[in-house]
Amino acid sequence: ADMFSNEEGGPEPDWVVTEREQFSDFRDLNKDGKMDKDEIQHWILPQDYDHALAEARHLVYESDVDKDQKLTKEEILDNWNMFVGSQATNYGEDLTRNHDEL
């Protein structure tokens, strides 16, 4: 009700319809109309989703200006704020270590 209240009786906004579909199709795995502990855990930490790989791909995609799938020192420095704020670089700490691949 904080985000949407259907007090006027009008149609639901598209985002509400989408969220209802997401809930019924993907979140409520046992189809009981509510999320239990296991369903919440699967939603927050899905077993088939590699967070580190997704973050690494995101960093490369956003920083790889010439789209050669390799990051140069300049590309990293030009996007330093993304790397320093990323769990993939231990919030920038790993960038201070010498790496042969760089």
Short mmCIF file of N, CA and C in Angstrom, two decimals:
data_model
loop_
_atom_site.label_atom_id
_atom_site.label_comp_id
_atom_site.label_asym_id
_atom_site.label_seq_id
_atom_site.Cartn_x
_atom_site.Cartn_y
_atom_site.Cartn_z
N ALA A 1 0.82 -1.20 0.00
CA ALA A 1 0.00 0.00 0.00
C ALA A 1 0.86 1.26 0.00
N ASP A 2 2.12 1.16 0.42
CA ASP A 2 3.01 2.32 0.39
C ASP A 2 3.31 2.76 -1.04
N MET A 3 3.35 1.81 -1.95
CA MET A 3 3.70 2.14 -3.34
C MET A 3 2.48 2.23 -4.25
N PHE A 4 1.44 1.46 -3.94
CA PHE A 4 0.23 1.46 -4.76
C PHE A 4 -0.96 1.03 -3.92
N SER A 5 -1.99 1.83 -3.97
CA SER A 5 -3.22 1.48 -3.28
C SER A 5 -4.35 1.60 -4.29
N ASN A 6 -5.09 0.55 -4.47
CA ASN A 6 -6.15 0.53 -5.47
C ASN A 6 -7.46 1.02 -4.86
N GLU A 7 -7.41 2.13 -4.15
CA GLU A 7 -8.60 2.67 -3.49
C GLU A 7 -9.60 3.26 -4.48
N GLU A 8 -9.09 3.79 -5.59
CA GLU A 8 -10.00 4.39 -6.57
C GLU A 8 -10.75 3.35 -7.39
N GLY A 9 -10.27 2.09 -7.36
CA GLY A 9 -10.94 1.03 -8.10
C GLY A 9 -10.58 1.00 -9.57
N GLY A 10 -9.63 1.81 -9.99
CA GLY A 10 -9.20 1.84 -11.37
C GLY A 10 -8.28 0.68 -11.70
N PRO A 11 -7.78 0.66 -12.93
CA PRO A 11 -6.88 -0.42 -13.33
C PRO A 11 -5.53 -0.32 -12.62
N GLU A 12 -4.91 -1.46 -12.44
CA GLU A 12 -3.59 -1.48 -11.83
C GLU A 12 -2.54 -0.97 -12.82
N PRO A 13 -1.53 -0.26 -12.34
CA PRO A 13 -0.45 0.17 -13.23
C PRO A 13 0.30 -1.04 -13.79
N ASP A 14 0.96 -0.84 -14.91
CA ASP A 14 1.68 -1.94 -15.56
C ASP A 14 2.71 -2.59 -14.63
N TRP A 15 3.40 -1.76 -13.83
CA TRP A 15 4.43 -2.33 -12.96
C TRP A 15 3.84 -3.26 -11.90
N VAL A 16 2.61 -2.98 -11.46
CA VAL A 16 1.96 -3.84 -10.48
C VAL A 16 1.59 -5.17 -11.14
N VAL A 17 1.07 -5.10 -12.36
CA VAL A 17 0.73 -6.31 -13.10
C VAL A 17 1.99 -7.16 -13.30
N THR A 18 3.10 -6.52 -13.68
CA THR A 18 4.36 -7.23 -13.89
C THR A 18 4.85 -7.88 -12.61
N GLU A 19 4.76 -7.16 -11.49
CA GLU A 19 5.19 -7.72 -10.21
C GLU A 19 4.33 -8.91 -9.80
N ARG A 20 3.02 -8.82 -10.06
CA ARG A 20 2.14 -9.96 -9.74
C ARG A 20 2.52 -11.19 -10.57
N GLU A 21 2.83 -10.96 -11.85
CA GLU A 21 3.24 -12.06 -12.71
C GLU A 21 4.57 -12.65 -12.24
N GLN A 22 5.53 -11.79 -11.88
CA GLN A 22 6.82 -12.27 -11.37
C GLN A 22 6.62 -13.13 -10.12
N PHE A 23 5.75 -12.67 -9.24
CA PHE A 23 5.48 -13.42 -8.02
C PHE A 23 4.89 -14.79 -8.35
N SER A 24 3.85 -14.80 -9.16
CA SER A 24 3.17 -16.08 -9.41
C SER A 24 3.99 -17.01 -10.30
N ASP A 25 4.75 -16.47 -11.22
CA ASP A 25 5.50 -17.32 -12.16
C ASP A 25 6.87 -17.75 -11.63
N PHE A 26 7.53 -16.89 -10.83
CA PHE A 26 8.91 -17.18 -10.45
C PHE A 26 9.19 -17.20 -8.95
N ARG A 27 8.48 -16.44 -8.16
CA ARG A 27 8.79 -16.34 -6.73
C ARG A 27 8.05 -17.38 -5.88
N ASP A 28 6.76 -17.54 -6.13
CA ASP A 28 5.93 -18.47 -5.34
C ASP A 28 6.06 -19.87 -5.93
N LEU A 29 7.18 -20.54 -5.63
CA LEU A 29 7.50 -21.82 -6.27
C LEU A 29 6.52 -22.93 -5.93
N ASN A 30 5.98 -22.92 -4.72
CA ASN A 30 5.03 -23.97 -4.34
C ASN A 30 3.57 -23.55 -4.56
N LYS A 31 3.37 -22.37 -5.11
CA LYS A 31 2.04 -21.87 -5.53
C LYS A 31 1.03 -21.82 -4.40
N ASP A 32 1.50 -21.42 -3.18
CA ASP A 32 0.57 -21.32 -2.06
C ASP A 32 0.13 -19.88 -1.79
N GLY A 33 0.56 -18.94 -2.64
CA GLY A 33 0.14 -17.56 -2.51
C GLY A 33 0.98 -16.71 -1.59
N LYS A 34 2.03 -17.30 -1.02
CA LYS A 34 2.93 -16.54 -0.15
C LYS A 34 4.34 -17.12 -0.29
N MET A 35 5.32 -16.32 0.15
CA MET A 35 6.70 -16.77 0.06
C MET A 35 7.17 -17.29 1.40
N ASP A 36 7.67 -18.52 1.40
CA ASP A 36 8.23 -19.09 2.62
C ASP A 36 9.74 -18.84 2.64
N LYS A 37 10.39 -19.33 3.68
CA LYS A 37 11.83 -19.09 3.87
C LYS A 37 12.64 -19.59 2.68
N ASP A 38 12.36 -20.78 2.17
CA ASP A 38 13.11 -21.33 1.05
C ASP A 38 12.91 -20.51 -0.22
N GLU A 39 11.70 -20.05 -0.45
CA GLU A 39 11.43 -19.23 -1.65
C GLU A 39 12.13 -17.88 -1.56
N ILE A 40 12.18 -17.30 -0.38
CA ILE A 40 12.89 -16.03 -0.19
C ILE A 40 14.39 -16.24 -0.40
N GLN A 41 14.92 -17.33 0.14
CA GLN A 41 16.34 -17.62 -0.04
C GLN A 41 16.66 -17.81 -1.53
N HIS A 42 15.83 -18.53 -2.24
CA HIS A 42 16.04 -18.75 -3.67
C HIS A 42 15.97 -17.44 -4.45
N TRP A 43 15.11 -16.54 -4.03
CA TRP A 43 14.96 -15.24 -4.68
C TRP A 43 16.20 -14.37 -4.44
N ILE A 44 16.66 -14.32 -3.20
CA ILE A 44 17.79 -13.46 -2.85
C ILE A 44 19.12 -14.06 -3.29
N LEU A 45 19.29 -15.35 -3.10
CA LEU A 45 20.54 -16.04 -3.47
C LEU A 45 20.24 -17.25 -4.35
N PRO A 46 19.83 -17.04 -5.59
CA PRO A 46 19.51 -18.17 -6.46
C PRO A 46 20.74 -19.05 -6.69
N GLN A 47 20.55 -20.34 -6.65
CA GLN A 47 21.65 -21.29 -6.81
C GLN A 47 22.20 -21.30 -8.24
N ASP A 48 21.38 -20.95 -9.20
CA ASP A 48 21.81 -21.00 -10.60
C ASP A 48 22.30 -19.65 -11.12
N TYR A 49 22.67 -18.74 -10.23
CA TYR A 49 23.12 -17.40 -10.62
C TYR A 49 24.47 -17.13 -9.99
N ASP A 50 25.47 -16.86 -10.81
CA ASP A 50 26.82 -16.60 -10.32
C ASP A 50 27.01 -15.09 -10.20
N HIS A 51 26.93 -14.58 -8.97
CA HIS A 51 27.01 -13.15 -8.73
C HIS A 51 28.36 -12.57 -9.15
N ALA A 52 29.43 -13.29 -8.87
CA ALA A 52 30.77 -12.80 -9.22
C ALA A 52 30.93 -12.70 -10.73
N LEU A 53 30.47 -13.70 -11.44
CA LEU A 53 30.55 -13.68 -12.90
C LEU A 53 29.70 -12.55 -13.48
N ALA A 54 28.51 -12.37 -12.94
CA ALA A 54 27.64 -11.30 -13.42
C ALA A 54 28.27 -9.93 -13.18
N GLU A 55 28.88 -9.73 -12.01
CA GLU A 55 29.52 -8.45 -11.70
C GLU A 55 30.73 -8.23 -12.60
N ALA A 56 31.53 -9.26 -12.82
CA ALA A 56 32.69 -9.14 -13.70
C ALA A 56 32.25 -8.80 -15.13
N ARG A 57 31.23 -9.46 -15.62
CA ARG A 57 30.72 -9.15 -16.97
C ARG A 57 30.21 -7.72 -17.05
N HIS A 58 29.55 -7.28 -16.00
CA HIS A 58 29.05 -5.90 -15.95
C HIS A 58 30.20 -4.91 -16.02
N LEU A 59 31.25 -5.14 -15.25
CA LEU A 59 32.40 -4.23 -15.25
C LEU A 59 33.05 -4.18 -16.62
N VAL A 60 33.23 -5.34 -17.25
CA VAL A 60 33.85 -5.37 -18.58
C VAL A 60 32.94 -4.68 -19.59
N TYR A 61 31.65 -4.99 -19.56
CA TYR A 61 30.72 -4.40 -20.52
C TYR A 61 30.70 -2.87 -20.42
N GLU A 62 30.66 -2.36 -19.20
CA GLU A 62 30.58 -0.91 -19.00
C GLU A 62 31.90 -0.20 -19.27
N SER A 63 33.03 -0.88 -19.11
CA SER A 63 34.32 -0.22 -19.19
C SER A 63 35.07 -0.47 -20.50
N ASP A 64 34.74 -1.53 -21.20
CA ASP A 64 35.45 -1.92 -22.42
C ASP A 64 35.00 -1.05 -23.60
N VAL A 65 35.62 0.12 -23.73
CA VAL A 65 35.20 1.10 -24.74
C VAL A 65 35.31 0.55 -26.16
N ASP A 66 36.41 -0.15 -26.46
CA ASP A 66 36.60 -0.64 -27.83
C ASP A 66 35.97 -2.02 -28.06
N LYS A 67 35.31 -2.55 -27.05
CA LYS A 67 34.56 -3.82 -27.12
C LYS A 67 35.40 -4.98 -27.63
N ASP A 68 36.68 -5.05 -27.17
CA ASP A 68 37.54 -6.17 -27.54
C ASP A 68 37.57 -7.26 -26.47
N GLN A 69 36.73 -7.13 -25.45
CA GLN A 69 36.64 -8.08 -24.33
C GLN A 69 37.91 -8.11 -23.49
N LYS A 70 38.72 -7.05 -23.60
CA LYS A 70 39.91 -6.91 -22.78
C LYS A 70 39.92 -5.50 -22.21
N LEU A 71 40.32 -5.38 -20.98
CA LEU A 71 40.38 -4.06 -20.36
C LEU A 71 41.82 -3.57 -20.33
N THR A 72 42.02 -2.37 -20.83
CA THR A 72 43.33 -1.74 -20.72
C THR A 72 43.40 -0.98 -19.40
N LYS A 73 44.59 -0.61 -19.04
CA LYS A 73 44.76 0.18 -17.82
C LYS A 73 43.97 1.48 -17.94
N GLU A 74 43.98 2.07 -19.13
CA GLU A 74 43.25 3.33 -19.34
C GLU A 74 41.74 3.14 -19.18
N GLU A 75 41.21 2.04 -19.69
CA GLU A 75 39.78 1.78 -19.56
C GLU A 75 39.38 1.61 -18.09
N ILE A 76 40.24 0.96 -17.34
CA ILE A 76 39.96 0.78 -15.92
C ILE A 76 40.04 2.12 -15.19
N LEU A 77 41.09 2.89 -15.49
CA LEU A 77 41.24 4.19 -14.83
C LEU A 77 40.13 5.16 -15.20
N ASP A 78 39.68 5.10 -16.44
CA ASP A 78 38.57 5.97 -16.87
C ASP A 78 37.27 5.64 -16.14
N ASN A 79 37.15 4.41 -15.65
CA ASN A 79 35.94 3.98 -14.94
C ASN A 79 36.27 3.54 -13.52
N TRP A 80 37.24 4.19 -12.92
CA TRP A 80 37.71 3.81 -11.59
C TRP A 80 36.59 3.74 -10.57
N ASN A 81 35.62 4.63 -10.68
CA ASN A 81 34.54 4.66 -9.68
C ASN A 81 33.72 3.38 -9.68
N MET A 82 33.54 2.76 -10.85
CA MET A 82 32.81 1.49 -10.91
C MET A 82 33.61 0.38 -10.25
N PHE A 83 34.91 0.36 -10.50
CA PHE A 83 35.75 -0.69 -9.95
C PHE A 83 35.93 -0.55 -8.44
N VAL A 84 36.09 0.66 -7.97
CA VAL A 84 36.25 0.88 -6.53
C VAL A 84 34.97 0.54 -5.78
N GLY A 85 33.84 0.68 -6.42
CA GLY A 85 32.56 0.38 -5.78
C GLY A 85 32.07 -1.04 -6.00
N SER A 86 32.92 -1.90 -6.55
CA SER A 86 32.48 -3.24 -6.91
C SER A 86 32.99 -4.30 -5.93
N GLN A 87 32.13 -5.26 -5.62
CA GLN A 87 32.54 -6.40 -4.80
C GLN A 87 33.57 -7.24 -5.54
N ALA A 88 33.52 -7.23 -6.88
CA ALA A 88 34.45 -8.04 -7.66
C ALA A 88 35.89 -7.62 -7.45
N THR A 89 36.14 -6.38 -7.08
CA THR A 89 37.50 -5.90 -6.82
C THR A 89 37.73 -5.69 -5.33
N ASN A 90 36.87 -6.29 -4.52
CA ASN A 90 36.96 -6.11 -3.07
C ASN A 90 36.93 -4.62 -2.73
N TYR A 91 36.00 -3.93 -3.38
CA TYR A 91 35.80 -2.49 -3.21
C TYR A 91 37.09 -1.71 -3.44
N GLY A 92 37.81 -2.11 -4.51
CA GLY A 92 38.99 -1.38 -4.94
C GLY A 92 40.29 -1.88 -4.35
N GLU A 93 40.21 -2.66 -3.28
CA GLU A 93 41.43 -3.12 -2.61
C GLU A 93 42.30 -3.97 -3.54
N ASP A 94 41.68 -4.81 -4.36
CA ASP A 94 42.45 -5.67 -5.26
C ASP A 94 43.16 -4.90 -6.36
N LEU A 95 42.72 -3.69 -6.63
CA LEU A 95 43.34 -2.88 -7.68
C LEU A 95 44.71 -2.35 -7.27
N THR A 96 45.01 -2.39 -5.99
CA THR A 96 46.29 -1.87 -5.51
C THR A 96 47.39 -2.91 -5.56
N ARG A 97 47.04 -4.16 -5.85
CA ARG A 97 48.02 -5.25 -5.92
C ARG A 97 48.53 -5.38 -7.36
N ASN A 98 49.76 -5.84 -7.51
CA ASN A 98 50.32 -6.07 -8.84
C ASN A 98 49.68 -7.31 -9.45
N HIS A 99 49.30 -7.18 -10.72
CA HIS A 99 48.70 -8.30 -11.46
C HIS A 99 49.43 -8.46 -12.77
N ASP A 100 49.84 -9.69 -13.07
CA ASP A 100 50.52 -9.97 -14.33
C ASP A 100 49.60 -9.73 -15.53
N GLU A 101 48.29 -9.99 -15.35
CA GLU A 101 47.38 -9.84 -16.48
C GLU A 101 47.13 -8.39 -16.86
N LEU A 102 47.48 -7.45 -15.99
CA LEU A 102 47.32 -6.04 -16.31
C LEU A 102 48.58 -5.56 -16.98
#
